[in-house]
Short mmCIF file of C-alpha atoms in Angstrom, two decimals:
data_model
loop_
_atom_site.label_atom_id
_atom_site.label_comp_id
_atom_site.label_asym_id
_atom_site.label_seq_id
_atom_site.Cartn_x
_atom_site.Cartn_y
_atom_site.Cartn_z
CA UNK A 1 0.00 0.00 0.00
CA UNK A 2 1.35 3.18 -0.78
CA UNK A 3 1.33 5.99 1.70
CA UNK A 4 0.86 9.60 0.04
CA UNK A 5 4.13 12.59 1.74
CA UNK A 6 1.57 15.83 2.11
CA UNK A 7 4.13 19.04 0.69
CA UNK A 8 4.79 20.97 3.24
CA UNK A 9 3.90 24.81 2.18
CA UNK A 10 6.46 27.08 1.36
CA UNK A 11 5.30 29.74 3.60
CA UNK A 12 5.20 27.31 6.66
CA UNK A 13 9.46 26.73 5.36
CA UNK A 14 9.92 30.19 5.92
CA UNK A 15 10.16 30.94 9.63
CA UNK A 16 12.21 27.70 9.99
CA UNK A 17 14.88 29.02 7.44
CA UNK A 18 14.93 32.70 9.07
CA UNK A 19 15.92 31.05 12.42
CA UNK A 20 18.09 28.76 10.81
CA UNK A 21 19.82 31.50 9.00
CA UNK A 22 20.02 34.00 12.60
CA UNK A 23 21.50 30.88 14.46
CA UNK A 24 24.08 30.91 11.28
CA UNK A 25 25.00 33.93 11.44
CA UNK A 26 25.05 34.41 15.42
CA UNK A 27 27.72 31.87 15.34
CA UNK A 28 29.49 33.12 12.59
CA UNK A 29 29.96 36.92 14.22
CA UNK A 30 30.89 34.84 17.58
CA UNK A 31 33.43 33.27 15.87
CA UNK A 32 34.97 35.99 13.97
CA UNK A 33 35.05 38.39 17.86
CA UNK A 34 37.22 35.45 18.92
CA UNK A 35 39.35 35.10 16.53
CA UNK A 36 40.38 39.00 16.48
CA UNK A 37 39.97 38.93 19.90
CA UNK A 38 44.04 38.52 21.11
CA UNK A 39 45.14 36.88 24.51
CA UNK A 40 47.71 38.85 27.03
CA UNK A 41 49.48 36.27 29.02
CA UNK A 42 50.92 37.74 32.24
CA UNK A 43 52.98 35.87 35.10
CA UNK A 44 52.97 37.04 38.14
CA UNK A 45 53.98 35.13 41.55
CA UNK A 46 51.75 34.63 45.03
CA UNK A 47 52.83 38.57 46.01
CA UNK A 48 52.69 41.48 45.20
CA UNK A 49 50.64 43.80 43.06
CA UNK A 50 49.71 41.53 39.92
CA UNK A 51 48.17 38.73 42.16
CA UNK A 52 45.79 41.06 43.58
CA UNK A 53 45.16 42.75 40.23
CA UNK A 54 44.62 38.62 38.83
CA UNK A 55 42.17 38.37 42.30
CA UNK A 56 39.90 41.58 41.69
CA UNK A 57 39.65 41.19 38.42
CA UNK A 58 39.56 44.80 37.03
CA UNK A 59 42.23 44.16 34.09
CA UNK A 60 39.67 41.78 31.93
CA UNK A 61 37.62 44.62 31.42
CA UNK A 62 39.83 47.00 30.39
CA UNK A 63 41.31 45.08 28.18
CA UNK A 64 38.06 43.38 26.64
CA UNK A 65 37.30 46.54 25.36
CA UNK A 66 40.49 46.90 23.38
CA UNK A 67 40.01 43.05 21.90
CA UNK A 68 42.04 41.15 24.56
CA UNK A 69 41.53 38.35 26.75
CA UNK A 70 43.74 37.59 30.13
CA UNK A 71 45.38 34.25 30.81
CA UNK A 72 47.19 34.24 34.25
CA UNK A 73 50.22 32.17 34.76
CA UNK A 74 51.67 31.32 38.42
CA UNK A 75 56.05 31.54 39.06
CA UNK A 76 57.21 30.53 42.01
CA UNK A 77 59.87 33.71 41.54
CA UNK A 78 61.64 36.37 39.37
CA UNK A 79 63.97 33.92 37.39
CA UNK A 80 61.67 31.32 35.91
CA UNK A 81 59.07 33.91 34.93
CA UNK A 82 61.96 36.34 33.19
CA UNK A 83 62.92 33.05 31.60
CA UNK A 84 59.68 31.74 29.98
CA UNK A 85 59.17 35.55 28.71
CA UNK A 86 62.69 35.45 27.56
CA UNK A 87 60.73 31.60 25.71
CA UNK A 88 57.57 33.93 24.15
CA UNK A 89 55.41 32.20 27.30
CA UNK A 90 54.86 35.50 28.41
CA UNK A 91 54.01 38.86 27.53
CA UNK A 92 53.79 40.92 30.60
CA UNK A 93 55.35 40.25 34.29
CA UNK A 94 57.20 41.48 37.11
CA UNK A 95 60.74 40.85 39.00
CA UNK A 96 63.25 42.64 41.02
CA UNK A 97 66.36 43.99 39.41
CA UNK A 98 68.67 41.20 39.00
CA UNK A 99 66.36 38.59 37.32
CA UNK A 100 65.73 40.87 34.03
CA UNK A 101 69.43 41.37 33.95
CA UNK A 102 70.15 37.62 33.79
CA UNK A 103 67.59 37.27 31.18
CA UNK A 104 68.89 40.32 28.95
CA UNK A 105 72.36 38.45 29.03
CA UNK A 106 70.46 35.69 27.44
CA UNK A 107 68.42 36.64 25.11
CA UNK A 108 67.55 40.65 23.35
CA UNK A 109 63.55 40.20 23.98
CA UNK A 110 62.94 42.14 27.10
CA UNK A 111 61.63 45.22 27.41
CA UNK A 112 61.65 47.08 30.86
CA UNK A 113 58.14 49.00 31.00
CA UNK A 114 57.38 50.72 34.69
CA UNK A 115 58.77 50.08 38.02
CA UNK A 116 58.00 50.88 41.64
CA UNK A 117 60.17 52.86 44.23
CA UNK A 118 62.87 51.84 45.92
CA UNK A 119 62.60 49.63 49.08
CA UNK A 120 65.83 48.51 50.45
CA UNK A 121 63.95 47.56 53.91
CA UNK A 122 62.24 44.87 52.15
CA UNK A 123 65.11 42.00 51.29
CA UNK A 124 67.85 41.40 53.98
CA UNK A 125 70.52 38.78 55.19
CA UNK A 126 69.19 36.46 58.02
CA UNK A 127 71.31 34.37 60.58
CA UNK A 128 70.12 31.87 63.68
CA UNK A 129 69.30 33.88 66.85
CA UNK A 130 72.23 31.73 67.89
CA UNK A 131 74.86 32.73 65.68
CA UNK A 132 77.72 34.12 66.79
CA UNK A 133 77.69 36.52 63.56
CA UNK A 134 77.47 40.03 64.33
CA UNK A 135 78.37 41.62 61.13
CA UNK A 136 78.89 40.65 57.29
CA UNK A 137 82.37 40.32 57.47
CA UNK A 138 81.43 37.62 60.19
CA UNK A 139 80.20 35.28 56.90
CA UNK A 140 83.80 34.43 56.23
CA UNK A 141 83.84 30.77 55.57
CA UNK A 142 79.99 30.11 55.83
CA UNK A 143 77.32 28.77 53.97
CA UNK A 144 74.71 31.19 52.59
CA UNK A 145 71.86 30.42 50.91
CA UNK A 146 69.93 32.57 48.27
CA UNK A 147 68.06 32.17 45.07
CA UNK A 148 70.47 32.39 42.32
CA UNK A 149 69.60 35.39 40.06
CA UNK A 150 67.19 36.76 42.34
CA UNK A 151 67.02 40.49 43.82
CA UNK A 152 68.46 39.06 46.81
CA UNK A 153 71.67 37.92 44.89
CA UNK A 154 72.77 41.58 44.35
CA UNK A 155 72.32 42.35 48.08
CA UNK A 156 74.60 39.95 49.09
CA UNK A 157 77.49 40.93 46.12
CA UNK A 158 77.45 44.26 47.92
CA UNK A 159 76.54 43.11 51.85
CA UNK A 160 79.70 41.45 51.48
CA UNK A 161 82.14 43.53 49.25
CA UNK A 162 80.88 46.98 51.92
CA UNK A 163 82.47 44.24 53.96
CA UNK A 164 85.96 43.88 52.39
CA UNK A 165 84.82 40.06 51.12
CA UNK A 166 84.77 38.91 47.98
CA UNK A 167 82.30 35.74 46.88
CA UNK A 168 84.89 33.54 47.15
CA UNK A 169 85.45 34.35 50.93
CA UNK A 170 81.52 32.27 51.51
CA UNK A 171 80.09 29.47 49.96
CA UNK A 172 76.99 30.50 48.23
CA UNK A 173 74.00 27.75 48.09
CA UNK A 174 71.87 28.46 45.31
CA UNK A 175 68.08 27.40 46.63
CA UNK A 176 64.48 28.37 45.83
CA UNK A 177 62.76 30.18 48.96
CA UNK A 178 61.14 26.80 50.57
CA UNK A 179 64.58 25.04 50.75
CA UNK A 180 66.77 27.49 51.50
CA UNK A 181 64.27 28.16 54.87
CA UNK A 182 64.09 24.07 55.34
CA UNK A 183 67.69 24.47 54.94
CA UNK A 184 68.46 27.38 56.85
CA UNK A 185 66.19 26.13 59.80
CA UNK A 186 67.93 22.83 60.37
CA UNK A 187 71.24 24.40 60.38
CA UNK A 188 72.13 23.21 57.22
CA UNK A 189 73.39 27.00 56.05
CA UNK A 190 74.99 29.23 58.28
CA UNK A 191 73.09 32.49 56.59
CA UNK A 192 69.82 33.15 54.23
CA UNK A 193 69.50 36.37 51.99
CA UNK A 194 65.54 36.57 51.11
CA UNK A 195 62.93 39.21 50.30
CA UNK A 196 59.58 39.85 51.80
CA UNK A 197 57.20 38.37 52.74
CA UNK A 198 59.42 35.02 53.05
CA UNK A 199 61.83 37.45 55.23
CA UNK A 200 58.61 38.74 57.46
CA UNK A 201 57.86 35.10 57.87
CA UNK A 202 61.35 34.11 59.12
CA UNK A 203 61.07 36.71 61.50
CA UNK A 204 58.36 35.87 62.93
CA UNK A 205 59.23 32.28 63.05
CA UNK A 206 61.17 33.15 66.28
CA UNK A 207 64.39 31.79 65.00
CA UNK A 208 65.90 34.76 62.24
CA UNK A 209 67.71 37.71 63.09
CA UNK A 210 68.45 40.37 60.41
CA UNK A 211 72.59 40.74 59.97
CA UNK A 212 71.90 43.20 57.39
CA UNK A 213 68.96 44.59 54.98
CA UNK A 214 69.58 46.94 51.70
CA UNK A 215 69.47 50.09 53.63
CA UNK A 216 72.59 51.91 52.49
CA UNK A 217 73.24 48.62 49.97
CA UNK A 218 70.80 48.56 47.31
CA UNK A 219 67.72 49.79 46.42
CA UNK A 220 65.28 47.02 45.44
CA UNK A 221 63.30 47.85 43.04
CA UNK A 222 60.43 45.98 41.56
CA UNK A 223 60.42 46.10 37.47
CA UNK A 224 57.37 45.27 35.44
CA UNK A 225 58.64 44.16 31.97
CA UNK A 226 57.39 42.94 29.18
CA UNK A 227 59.05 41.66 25.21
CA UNK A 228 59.70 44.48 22.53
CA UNK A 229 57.63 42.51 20.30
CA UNK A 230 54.53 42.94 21.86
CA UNK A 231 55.17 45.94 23.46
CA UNK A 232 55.50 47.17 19.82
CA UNK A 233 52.44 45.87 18.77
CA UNK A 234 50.47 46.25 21.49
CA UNK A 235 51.12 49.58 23.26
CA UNK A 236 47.41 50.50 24.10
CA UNK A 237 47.33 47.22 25.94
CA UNK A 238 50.05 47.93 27.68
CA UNK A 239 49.55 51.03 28.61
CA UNK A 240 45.70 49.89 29.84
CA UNK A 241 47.50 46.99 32.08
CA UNK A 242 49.93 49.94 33.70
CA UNK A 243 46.90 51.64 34.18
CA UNK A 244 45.20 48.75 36.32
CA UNK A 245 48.11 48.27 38.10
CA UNK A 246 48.31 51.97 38.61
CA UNK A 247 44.71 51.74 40.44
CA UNK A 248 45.62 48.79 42.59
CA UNK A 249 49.07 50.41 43.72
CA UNK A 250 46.71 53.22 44.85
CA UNK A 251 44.53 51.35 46.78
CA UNK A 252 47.06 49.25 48.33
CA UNK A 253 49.33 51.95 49.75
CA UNK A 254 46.67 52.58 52.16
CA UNK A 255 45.05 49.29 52.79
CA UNK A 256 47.60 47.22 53.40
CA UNK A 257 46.13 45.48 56.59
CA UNK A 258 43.31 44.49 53.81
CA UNK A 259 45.26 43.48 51.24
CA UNK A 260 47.10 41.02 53.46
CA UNK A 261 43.67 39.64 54.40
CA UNK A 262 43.00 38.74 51.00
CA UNK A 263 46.77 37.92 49.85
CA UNK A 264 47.17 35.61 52.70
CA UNK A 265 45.22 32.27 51.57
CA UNK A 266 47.09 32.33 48.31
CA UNK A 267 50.44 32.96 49.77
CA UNK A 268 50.19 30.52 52.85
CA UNK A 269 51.24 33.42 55.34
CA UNK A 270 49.40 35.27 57.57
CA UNK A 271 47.87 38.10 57.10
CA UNK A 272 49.33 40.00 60.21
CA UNK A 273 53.07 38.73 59.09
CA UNK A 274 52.34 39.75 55.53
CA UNK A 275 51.16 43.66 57.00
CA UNK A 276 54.55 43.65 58.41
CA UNK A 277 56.19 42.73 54.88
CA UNK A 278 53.38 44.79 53.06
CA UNK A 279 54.64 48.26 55.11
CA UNK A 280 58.46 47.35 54.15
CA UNK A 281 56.75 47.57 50.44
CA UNK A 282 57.05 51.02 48.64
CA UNK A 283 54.14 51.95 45.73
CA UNK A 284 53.27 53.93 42.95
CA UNK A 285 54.03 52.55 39.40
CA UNK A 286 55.82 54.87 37.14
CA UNK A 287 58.38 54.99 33.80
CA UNK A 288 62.15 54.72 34.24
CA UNK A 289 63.77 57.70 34.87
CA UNK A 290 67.65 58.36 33.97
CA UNK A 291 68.54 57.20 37.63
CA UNK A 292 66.76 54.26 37.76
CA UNK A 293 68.13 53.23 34.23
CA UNK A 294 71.70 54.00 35.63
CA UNK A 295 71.39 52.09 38.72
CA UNK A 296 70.18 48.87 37.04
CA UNK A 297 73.27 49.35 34.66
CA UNK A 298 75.31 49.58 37.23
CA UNK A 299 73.99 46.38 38.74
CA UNK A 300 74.30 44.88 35.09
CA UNK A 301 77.88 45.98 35.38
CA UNK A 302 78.69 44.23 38.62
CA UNK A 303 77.37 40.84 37.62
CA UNK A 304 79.30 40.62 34.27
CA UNK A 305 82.48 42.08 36.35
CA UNK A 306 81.78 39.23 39.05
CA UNK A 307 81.58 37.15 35.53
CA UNK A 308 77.78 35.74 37.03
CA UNK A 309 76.79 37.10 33.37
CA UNK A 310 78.70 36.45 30.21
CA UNK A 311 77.99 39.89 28.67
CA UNK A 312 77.55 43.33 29.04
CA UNK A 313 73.68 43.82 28.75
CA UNK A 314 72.38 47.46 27.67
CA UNK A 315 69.42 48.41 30.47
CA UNK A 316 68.77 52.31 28.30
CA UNK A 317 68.41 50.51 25.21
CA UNK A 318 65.27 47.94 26.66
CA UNK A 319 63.72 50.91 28.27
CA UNK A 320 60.10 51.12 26.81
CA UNK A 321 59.62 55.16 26.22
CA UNK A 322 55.48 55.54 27.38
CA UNK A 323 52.96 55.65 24.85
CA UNK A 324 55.51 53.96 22.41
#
């Protein structure tokens, strides 16, 4: 037995198309926003300003706007993020002085974009309670532990040469800030040079005393750098992720009892230890000046004189001019 199809009318055809067509194009307009839309990768580590920027989330929007999309990536400290923007991993980060200078002497990518103040209080050389130490030149001999290539490496090349040492008068042991305090807390190294809040922490672990901080020694300043690549191709986002940063400096200067509170369960400190660390911390983001270029030459200087870096690096020539 055949069974008749009824046609279907044209006109009932028509609504079915039109939505057909709307989904269409709805997912072809999607598609095309995300592929223009372009991704800014920025490292940060568990302090400091970009991990609160990453935790109120005021940079996506900015940057939205302008066609970009954030992706956040964790570094346990200044070396391994300088090197995976050194790789093209990143595009936008933050260290203290010696890291960049390490990864200029490796590679011509990095571009040096803002940097905060001074704050020499904030890094400093810890021994025992117990030691006998009283001084630098006291370190004659010892062990001391540090993060190779870190801020804190450049404290102790001048701690010890305002002391009439040279490095070859101590025996440096190069560890990451979890085992150098495991080390330095079994006795294992006689000394520990480390920056905030790891050195707040020590402190208030009952067992530290400070031999000597930068005061007089060093500056410490924080850099926020980026590649020349993409800070040539990409200046309004740049200049839109200083901005943020800009606004979070500003609120942090004089909340720094709250942003402790809401650092703390990220870093795994407490939030009264990190106030301590937070008030040793200097703010307000700005472009490098002619002194602050000089100083980080002269740091760059030191390091390839101590031979730490193979070559001379140029710091003027990676400055980022603003609005460039």
């Amino acid at each position: 037995m055949l069974t008749r199809t009824r046609a279907v009318p044209a006109s009932s055809l028509l609504p079915r198309l039109w939505l057909a067509l709307a989904a269409l194009i709805f997912v072809s307009l999607t598609l095309a926003a995300h592929a223009q839309e372009r991704t800014v990768r920025i490292g940060y580590q568990k302090y400091g300003t970009l991990v609160l920027l990453k935790g109120r989330g005021s940079l996506e929007p900015k940057l939205k706007a302008l066609g970009y999309r954030v992706q956040w990536s964790e570094f346990p400290s200044g070396p391994p993020l300088m090197e995976a923007l050194n790789a093209g991993a990143v595009d936008f980060g933050s260290a203290g002085e010696t890291p960049p200078i390490f990864a200029q002497a490796a590679s011509d990518v990095l571009a040096y974009v803002a940097h905060e103040p001074a704050a020499p209080k904030g890094e400093a050389i810890l021994v025992p309670k117990t030691s006998p130490a009283q001084s630098v030149a006291d370190l004659r001999g010892k062990k001391v532990a540090l993060n190779k290539g870190s801020n804190v490496h450049y404290l102790l090349v001048r701690a010890i040469e305002a002391a009439g040492l040279t490095l070859a008068d101590i025996t440096p042991v190069y560890l990451a800030p979890a085992d150098a305090r495991a080390a330095f807390e079994r006795g294992a190294v006689d000394a520990w040079v480390i920056w905030d809040p790891y050195f707040a922490a020590a402190e208030a672990g009952g067992n530290a005393r400070v031999l000597a901080d930068g005061t007089g020694l060093v500056p410490n300043h924080q850099f926020y750098l980026s590649s020349k690549s993409f800070a040539a191709e990409n200046g309004p986002a740049l200049d839109a992720i200083v901005a943020a940063v800009a606004e979070v400096d500003a609120w942090a200067k004089d909340n720094t009892d709250a942003v402790a509170k809401e650092l703390s369960p990220s870093v795994g400190i407490p939030a009264p230890i990190l106030s301590i660390a937070l008030k040793r911390q200097t703010y307000g983001i700005r472009p490098l000046d002619e002194a602050v270029t000089k100083e980080q030459q002269r740091i760059a200087d030191t390091f390839h004189g101590l031979k730490l870096v193979p070559k001379t690096v140029d710091i003027a020539g990676a400055v980022r001019k603003p609005g460039s």
